[in-house]
Each structure stands twice: as structure tokens, then as C-alpha cells.
Amino acid sequence: AEREFLKEAVVSTQSTGIDNIILLITGTLRNRPITELLPRCHPLGRFDELATISIAQSPAELFNAVMVDTPLAPFFKECVQDENDLDEMNIEILRNKLYKTYLEDFYAFCMELGGTTAEVMCPILAFEADRRAITITINSFRTDLLKDDIENLYPRCGMLYPEGLKFLKNAEDREEVRRICERYGMYKDLHSGVGDGPNDKTLEDRFFQEEVKMLALGFMNSFHLGVFFAFVKLKEQENRNIVWIAECIAQKNKSKIDNYIPIF
């Protein structure tokens, strides 16, 4: 049980580790010193080897350091061939590839554990995979990405896999994405209340609302590792709520102060 707990803890924080590495790569491409970027890294995504790559002075050096000295090396080896792939144009594509690999690996690990942990964690990870697929599709509109390239960014562990992803890659606008989502029970009402009006929510808000519901259900079962993941993710939402309230106060826009995502 101790081994499974430690592995769960490590895997759970790898998403923030990915964000940290992307932050360092982006900063290096813009000639920002690594020592200036390190304090901005997410605490949960820090690892011992992060300090050793602070000596990197170029994208090539950073690439070699990441490939050798970090726990994320297996993900990078699967997603990046050489340092020439590390440019600002490809940085978001790289982020999506890393998250795809991470989610599929995490999902497979939870399936291997089985039991209540799998029952709790797999739907949460499947939802995250679908959220990323839908978001990638919408963000790809009016870009030069080919349909097959878009499909290659989709995590293959969600409820939309495989048929839904094939529909998504061919979607041409948000309305078509909405119709595709409505074919799947869980996402049938996902776009309800989404709009540009003063009382409307964004699609991102709707995703956060559904995620919070699933995370809260993680506390309804005992003797599983998913509760630790759920606790951390709910704390992240709590932080987003505090930032939202603070920004509303700073901007003197108190009419929207209640538009945060309730947790319980």
C-alpha cells in the first residue's frame, strides 16, 4: 500500500511539473534567466532535479537537462525528438502532447491498482481527458493545424474515445462541438448557460463545475488513494475562487463576485 501511495503522490504532481518545465522552456526561449523563473514554479511541481537544470543557458542545454535529470524525462522522450522542437510556435503543442502522455499513463496506473481507487480516479481522469480534447478542438479553429495533428493531441482515455474524438477533429465551429457533446449523456448539458451575457458562464467555468462535483464524490468512499488527488484539486479550485473574489474587489466589480465555483 505504501508503494502505491508514493506512486500516486508522484504521478498526481506530474501535471504541475509539466507546467513548470514549460514555464522554464518558454522563459529560456525569451532569454530570461532560469534563476528568475524558478521562484515562479508551482510548489507541487518541484522536484530535486529542478535545481540542477538552473545552469542551462540555452534551449539546447535545457532540453538535454530535462531529458536526463528530471522525472518527466520519459514523457519528453515520447513527445520531443530534439531541441529543434523547442520553439515558441510549438510550445503549446508540446504542452498538450505532454499532458496527453501524462493522462494516459496516470489512467493506466489507476486501472492497474483497481478497486475503489480505479472506480474513483478513472472517471475523473477520463473527464479531464475529454475536457482537454474539447478545449484543443476549440482552440484549433482558425489555425493551420491539420486534422490528423489535432487528433494526435487528444488523450485516448476519455469517454469520447474513440468515436467522439473522430467527430471532434472534424468539427468546424463551436456549435458543431456542442452537438457532438450532446451525444454523450454526461456532456449533454455541458453548454447550458454558456454565453457572453452578464449572467452567462464560460465553457471553462462549466468544466470546473462538473469537475468539482466529481472530486467531491471522491470523499464518499473509504480506503482509496483518489481522496488525496481530490483534496489537492479542490484546494486548487479554492485558490481560483479566492483570486476571482480578490480581482472583483480590486476592479470594483462586486456584481460578479458570486460567480465563483462553489465547492461544497
PDB file of C-alpha atoms in Angstrom, residues 10-205:
ATOM      1  CA  VAL A  10       4.340  11.369  -7.575  1.00  0.00           C
ATOM      2  CA  VAL A  11       2.014  10.903 -10.553  1.00  0.00           C
ATOM      3  CA  SER A  12      -0.545  13.350  -9.133  1.00  0.00           C
ATOM      4  CA  THR A  13       2.022  16.161  -9.096  1.00  0.00           C
ATOM      5  CA  GLN A  14       3.460  15.491 -12.551  1.00  0.00           C
ATOM      6  CA  SER A  15       0.922  17.802 -14.210  1.00  0.00           C
ATOM      7  CA  THR A  16       2.296  20.769 -12.265  1.00  0.00           C
ATOM      8  CA  GLY A  17       5.792  19.504 -13.069  1.00  0.00           C
ATOM      9  CA  ILE A  18       4.892  19.725 -16.766  1.00  0.00           C
ATOM     10  CA  ASP A  19       3.699  23.310 -16.287  1.00  0.00           C
ATOM     11  CA  ASN A  20       6.945  24.165 -14.507  1.00  0.00           C
ATOM     12  CA  ILE A  21       9.116  22.751 -17.286  1.00  0.00           C
ATOM     13  CA  ILE A  22       7.049  24.552 -19.942  1.00  0.00           C
ATOM     14  CA  LEU A  23       7.483  27.777 -17.954  1.00  0.00           C
ATOM     15  CA  LEU A  24      11.258  27.289 -17.874  1.00  0.00           C
ATOM     16  CA  ILE A  25      11.444  26.454 -21.579  1.00  0.00           C
ATOM     17  CA  THR A  26       9.317  29.473 -22.552  1.00  0.00           C
ATOM     18  CA  GLY A  27      11.394  31.769 -20.366  1.00  0.00           C
ATOM     19  CA  THR A  28      14.651  30.413 -21.783  1.00  0.00           C
ATOM     20  CA  LEU A  29      13.410  30.983 -25.336  1.00  0.00           C
ATOM     21  CA  ARG A  30      12.777  34.604 -24.337  1.00  0.00           C
ATOM     22  CA  ASN A  31      16.265  34.903 -22.855  1.00  0.00           C
ATOM     23  CA  ARG A  32      15.008  35.046 -19.282  1.00  0.00           C
ATOM     24  CA  PRO A  33      17.459  33.621 -16.708  1.00  0.00           C
ATOM     25  CA  ILE A  34      16.394  30.321 -15.153  1.00  0.00           C
ATOM     26  CA  THR A  35      17.144  31.682 -11.666  1.00  0.00           C
ATOM     27  CA  GLU A  36      14.484  34.332 -12.235  1.00  0.00           C
ATOM     28  CA  LEU A  37      11.928  31.739 -13.361  1.00  0.00           C
ATOM     29  CA  LEU A  38      12.438  29.094 -10.663  1.00  0.00           C
ATOM     30  CA  PRO A  39      10.642  31.078  -7.899  1.00  0.00           C
ATOM     31  CA  ARG A  40       7.555  31.216 -10.161  1.00  0.00           C
ATOM     32  CA  CYS A  41       7.338  27.439 -10.427  1.00  0.00           C
ATOM     33  CA  HIS A  42       4.397  25.683  -8.779  1.00  0.00           C
ATOM     34  CA  PRO A  43       5.498  24.192  -5.423  1.00  0.00           C
ATOM     35  CA  LEU A  44       3.742  20.866  -6.085  1.00  0.00           C
ATOM     36  CA  GLY A  45       5.600  20.510  -9.381  1.00  0.00           C
ATOM     37  CA  ARG A  46       9.022  20.984  -7.883  1.00  0.00           C
ATOM     38  CA  PHE A  47      11.463  18.094  -7.717  1.00  0.00           C
ATOM     39  CA  ASP A  48      15.055  17.773  -6.542  1.00  0.00           C
ATOM     40  CA  GLU A  49      16.443  17.767 -10.054  1.00  0.00           C
ATOM     41  CA  LEU A  50      14.774  21.100 -10.873  1.00  0.00           C
ATOM     42  CA  ALA A  51      17.652  22.948  -9.241  1.00  0.00           C
ATOM     43  CA  THR A  52      20.233  21.093 -11.341  1.00  0.00           C
ATOM     44  CA  ILE A  53      18.792  22.420 -14.603  1.00  0.00           C
ATOM     45  CA  SER A  54      19.179  26.019 -13.411  1.00  0.00           C
ATOM     46  CA  ILE A  55      22.599  26.093 -15.065  1.00  0.00           C
ATOM     47  CA  ALA A  56      21.021  25.742 -18.516  1.00  0.00           C
ATOM     48  CA  GLN A  57      21.610  28.873 -20.585  1.00  0.00           C
ATOM     49  CA  SER A  58      20.010  27.868 -23.883  1.00  0.00           C
ATOM     50  CA  PRO A  59      17.073  25.781 -25.138  1.00  0.00           C
ATOM     51  CA  ALA A  60      19.520  23.044 -26.210  1.00  0.00           C
ATOM     52  CA  GLU A  61      21.083  22.839 -22.746  1.00  0.00           C
ATOM     53  CA  LEU A  62      17.670  22.887 -21.104  1.00  0.00           C
ATOM     54  CA  PHE A  63      16.465  20.136 -23.442  1.00  0.00           C
ATOM     55  CA  ASN A  64      19.428  17.905 -22.519  1.00  0.00           C
ATOM     56  CA  ALA A  65      18.948  18.601 -18.812  1.00  0.00           C
ATOM     57  CA  VAL A  66      15.240  17.759 -18.919  1.00  0.00           C
ATOM     58  CA  MET A  67      15.856  14.564 -20.889  1.00  0.00           C
ATOM     59  CA  VAL A  68      18.428  13.312 -18.391  1.00  0.00           C
ATOM     60  CA  ASP A  69      17.835  14.848 -14.977  1.00  0.00           C
ATOM     61  CA  THR A  70      14.071  15.024 -14.392  1.00  0.00           C
ATOM     62  CA  PRO A  71      11.254  12.573 -13.541  1.00  0.00           C
ATOM     63  CA  LEU A  72       9.452  13.833 -16.656  1.00  0.00           C
ATOM     64  CA  ALA A  73      12.159  12.501 -18.977  1.00  0.00           C
ATOM     65  CA  PRO A  74      10.034   9.515 -20.163  1.00  0.00           C
ATOM     66  CA  PHE A  75       7.258  11.893 -21.247  1.00  0.00           C
ATOM     67  CA  PHE A  76       9.666  14.178 -23.087  1.00  0.00           C
ATOM     68  CA  LYS A  77      11.357  11.287 -24.848  1.00  0.00           C
ATOM     69  CA  GLU A  78       7.990  10.248 -26.223  1.00  0.00           C
ATOM     70  CA  CYS A  79       6.925  13.777 -27.238  1.00  0.00           C
ATOM     71  CA  VAL A  80      10.122  15.574 -28.330  1.00  0.00           C
ATOM     72  CA  GLN A  81      12.747  14.350 -30.763  1.00  0.00           C
ATOM     73  CA  ASP A  82      15.397  17.054 -30.386  1.00  0.00           C
ATOM     74  CA  GLU A  83      15.926  20.615 -29.187  1.00  0.00           C
ATOM     75  CA  ASN A  84      14.822  21.987 -32.563  1.00  0.00           C
ATOM     76  CA  ASP A  85      11.245  21.177 -31.492  1.00  0.00           C
ATOM     77  CA  LEU A  86      11.575  23.667 -28.624  1.00  0.00           C
ATOM     78  CA  ASP A  87      10.369  26.937 -30.107  1.00  0.00           C
ATOM     79  CA  GLU A  88       7.534  29.246 -29.141  1.00  0.00           C
ATOM     80  CA  MET A  89       5.380  28.134 -32.064  1.00  0.00           C
ATOM     81  CA  ASN A  90       5.432  24.527 -30.858  1.00  0.00           C
ATOM     82  CA  ILE A  91       5.371  25.174 -27.120  1.00  0.00           C
ATOM     83  CA  GLU A  92       1.592  24.748 -26.671  1.00  0.00           C
ATOM     84  CA  ILE A  93       1.613  21.692 -28.907  1.00  0.00           C
ATOM     85  CA  LEU A  94       4.372  20.289 -26.689  1.00  0.00           C
ATOM     86  CA  ARG A  95       2.336  21.050 -23.560  1.00  0.00           C
ATOM     87  CA  ASN A  96      -0.665  19.194 -24.989  1.00  0.00           C
ATOM     88  CA  LYS A  97       1.478  16.209 -26.006  1.00  0.00           C
ATOM     89  CA  LEU A  98       2.975  16.006 -22.521  1.00  0.00           C
ATOM     90  CA  TYR A  99      -0.452  16.191 -20.869  1.00  0.00           C
ATOM     91  CA  LYS A 100      -1.755  13.523 -23.243  1.00  0.00           C
ATOM     92  CA  THR A 101       1.070  11.172 -22.271  1.00  0.00           C
ATOM     93  CA  TYR A 102       0.684  12.043 -18.594  1.00  0.00           C
ATOM     94  CA  LEU A 103      -3.078  11.409 -18.505  1.00  0.00           C
ATOM     95  CA  GLU A 104      -2.808   8.116 -20.359  1.00  0.00           C
ATOM     96  CA  ASP A 105      -0.031   6.963 -18.010  1.00  0.00           C
ATOM     97  CA  PHE A 106      -1.960   8.048 -14.897  1.00  0.00           C
ATOM     98  CA  TYR A 107      -5.147   6.365 -16.158  1.00  0.00           C
ATOM     99  CA  ALA A 108      -3.292   3.103 -16.839  1.00  0.00           C
ATOM    100  CA  PHE A 109      -1.736   3.243 -13.358  1.00  0.00           C
ATOM    101  CA  CYS A 110      -5.149   3.659 -11.701  1.00  0.00           C
ATOM    102  CA  MET A 111      -6.565   0.807 -13.769  1.00  0.00           C
ATOM    103  CA  GLU A 112      -3.658  -1.346 -12.620  1.00  0.00           C
ATOM    104  CA  LEU A 113      -4.393  -0.523  -8.978  1.00  0.00           C
ATOM    105  CA  GLY A 114      -8.055  -1.435  -9.464  1.00  0.00           C
ATOM    106  CA  GLY A 115     -10.559  -1.436  -6.625  1.00  0.00           C
ATOM    107  CA  THR A 116     -12.096   1.746  -5.262  1.00  0.00           C
ATOM    108  CA  THR A 117      -9.126   3.840  -6.391  1.00  0.00           C
ATOM    109  CA  ALA A 118      -9.849   2.948 -10.012  1.00  0.00           C
ATOM    110  CA  GLU A 119     -13.597   3.469  -9.533  1.00  0.00           C
ATOM    111  CA  VAL A 120     -12.981   6.989  -8.227  1.00  0.00           C
ATOM    112  CA  MET A 121      -9.961   8.105 -10.249  1.00  0.00           C
ATOM    113  CA  CYS A 122     -10.665   6.731 -13.727  1.00  0.00           C
ATOM    114  CA  PRO A 123     -13.865   8.776 -14.294  1.00  0.00           C
ATOM    115  CA  ILE A 124     -12.062  11.910 -13.057  1.00  0.00           C
ATOM    116  CA  LEU A 125      -9.127  11.330 -15.419  1.00  0.00           C
ATOM    117  CA  ALA A 126     -11.467  10.425 -18.276  1.00  0.00           C
ATOM    118  CA  PHE A 127     -13.304  13.712 -17.727  1.00  0.00           C
ATOM    119  CA  GLU A 128     -10.002  15.615 -17.773  1.00  0.00           C
ATOM    120  CA  ALA A 129      -9.021  13.853 -20.996  1.00  0.00           C
ATOM    121  CA  ASP A 130     -12.308  14.839 -22.630  1.00  0.00           C
ATOM    122  CA  ARG A 131     -12.006  18.406 -21.361  1.00  0.00           C
ATOM    123  CA  ARG A 132      -8.591  18.712 -22.957  1.00  0.00           C
ATOM    124  CA  ALA A 133      -9.861  17.193 -26.225  1.00  0.00           C
ATOM    125  CA  ILE A 134     -12.776  19.646 -26.395  1.00  0.00           C
ATOM    126  CA  THR A 135     -10.563  22.615 -25.490  1.00  0.00           C
ATOM    127  CA  ILE A 136      -7.897  21.621 -28.027  1.00  0.00           C
ATOM    128  CA  THR A 137     -10.576  21.388 -30.714  1.00  0.00           C
ATOM    129  CA  ILE A 138     -11.976  24.859 -29.983  1.00  0.00           C
ATOM    130  CA  ASN A 139      -8.501  26.416 -29.775  1.00  0.00           C
ATOM    131  CA  SER A 140      -7.539  24.844 -33.115  1.00  0.00           C
ATOM    132  CA  PHE A 141     -10.175  26.783 -35.046  1.00  0.00           C
ATOM    133  CA  ARG A 142      -8.567  29.266 -37.478  1.00  0.00           C
ATOM    134  CA  THR A 143      -5.140  27.703 -37.065  1.00  0.00           C
ATOM    135  CA  ASP A 144      -3.005  25.844 -39.568  1.00  0.00           C
ATOM    136  CA  LEU A 145      -3.105  22.574 -37.638  1.00  0.00           C
ATOM    137  CA  LEU A 146      -4.050  19.578 -39.760  1.00  0.00           C
ATOM    138  CA  LYS A 147      -6.958  17.386 -38.623  1.00  0.00           C
ATOM    139  CA  ASP A 148      -4.665  14.409 -38.002  1.00  0.00           C
ATOM    140  CA  ASP A 149      -2.270  16.586 -35.983  1.00  0.00           C
ATOM    141  CA  ILE A 150      -5.183  17.728 -33.825  1.00  0.00           C
ATOM    142  CA  GLU A 151      -6.298  14.133 -33.260  1.00  0.00           C
ATOM    143  CA  ASN A 152      -2.780  13.197 -32.162  1.00  0.00           C
ATOM    144  CA  LEU A 153      -3.072  15.689 -29.297  1.00  0.00           C
ATOM    145  CA  TYR A 154      -6.200  14.070 -27.860  1.00  0.00           C
ATOM    146  CA  PRO A 155      -5.708  11.881 -24.763  1.00  0.00           C
ATOM    147  CA  ARG A 156      -7.039   8.403 -25.526  1.00  0.00           C
ATOM    148  CA  CYS A 157      -8.558   7.583 -22.156  1.00  0.00           C
ATOM    149  CA  GLY A 158     -11.736   9.641 -22.028  1.00  0.00           C
ATOM    150  CA  MET A 159     -15.379   8.792 -22.557  1.00  0.00           C
ATOM    151  CA  LEU A 160     -15.232  10.394 -26.009  1.00  0.00           C
ATOM    152  CA  TYR A 161     -12.606   7.884 -27.140  1.00  0.00           C
ATOM    153  CA  PRO A 162     -12.616   6.637 -29.828  1.00  0.00           C
ATOM    154  CA  GLU A 163     -15.700   7.703 -31.833  1.00  0.00           C
ATOM    155  CA  GLY A 164     -16.183  11.091 -30.199  1.00  0.00           C
ATOM    156  CA  LEU A 165     -12.598  12.131 -30.887  1.00  0.00           C
ATOM    157  CA  LYS A 166     -13.012  11.341 -34.574  1.00  0.00           C
ATOM    158  CA  PHE A 167     -16.074  13.598 -34.661  1.00  0.00           C
ATOM    159  CA  LEU A 168     -14.261  16.336 -32.748  1.00  0.00           C
ATOM    160  CA  LYS A 169     -11.242  16.503 -35.043  1.00  0.00           C
ATOM    161  CA  ASN A 170     -13.569  17.269 -37.979  1.00  0.00           C
ATOM    162  CA  ALA A 171     -15.576  19.931 -36.129  1.00  0.00           C
ATOM    163  CA  GLU A 172     -15.527  23.331 -37.804  1.00  0.00           C
ATOM    164  CA  ASP A 173     -17.048  25.568 -35.132  1.00  0.00           C
ATOM    165  CA  ARG A 174     -18.267  25.723 -31.521  1.00  0.00           C
ATOM    166  CA  GLU A 175     -21.811  24.838 -32.480  1.00  0.00           C
ATOM    167  CA  GLU A 176     -20.638  21.568 -34.021  1.00  0.00           C
ATOM    168  CA  VAL A 177     -18.615  20.828 -30.867  1.00  0.00           C
ATOM    169  CA  ARG A 178     -21.771  21.412 -28.814  1.00  0.00           C
ATOM    170  CA  ARG A 179     -23.768  18.975 -30.953  1.00  0.00           C
ATOM    171  CA  ILE A 180     -21.061  16.333 -30.584  1.00  0.00           C
ATOM    172  CA  CYS A 181     -21.029  16.733 -26.796  1.00  0.00           C
ATOM    173  CA  GLU A 182     -24.810  16.378 -26.644  1.00  0.00           C
ATOM    174  CA  ARG A 183     -24.486  12.834 -27.991  1.00  0.00           C
ATOM    175  CA  TYR A 184     -22.843  11.815 -24.716  1.00  0.00           C
ATOM    176  CA  GLY A 185     -25.006  11.767 -21.613  1.00  0.00           C
ATOM    177  CA  MET A 186     -22.508  13.319 -19.236  1.00  0.00           C
ATOM    178  CA  TYR A 187     -21.851  16.238 -21.569  1.00  0.00           C
ATOM    179  CA  LYS A 188     -25.418  16.756 -22.776  1.00  0.00           C
ATOM    180  CA  ASP A 189     -25.937  19.866 -20.624  1.00  0.00           C
ATOM    181  CA  LEU A 190     -22.308  20.992 -20.640  1.00  0.00           C
ATOM    182  CA  HIS A 191     -23.015  24.027 -22.826  1.00  0.00           C
ATOM    183  CA  SER A 192     -26.168  25.122 -20.987  1.00  0.00           C
ATOM    184  CA  GLY A 193     -25.783  28.641 -19.614  1.00  0.00           C
ATOM    185  CA  VAL A 194     -22.620  29.229 -21.659  1.00  0.00           C
ATOM    186  CA  GLY A 195     -22.542  32.559 -23.452  1.00  0.00           C
ATOM    187  CA  ASP A 196     -21.282  36.127 -23.487  1.00  0.00           C
ATOM    188  CA  GLY A 197     -24.091  37.669 -21.422  1.00  0.00           C
ATOM    189  CA  PRO A 198     -23.527  39.242 -17.982  1.00  0.00           C
ATOM    190  CA  ASN A 199     -25.032  36.235 -16.183  1.00  0.00           C
ATOM    191  CA  ASP A 200     -23.666  33.591 -18.535  1.00  0.00           C
ATOM    192  CA  LYS A 201     -20.793  31.268 -17.726  1.00  0.00           C
ATOM    193  CA  THR A 202     -17.801  30.349 -19.825  1.00  0.00           C
ATOM    194  CA  LEU A 203     -17.257  26.797 -21.006  1.00  0.00           C
ATOM    195  CA  GLU A 204     -14.239  26.680 -18.696  1.00  0.00           C
ATOM    196  CA  ASP A 205     -16.490  27.511 -15.729  1.00  0.00           C
TER     197      ASP A 205
END
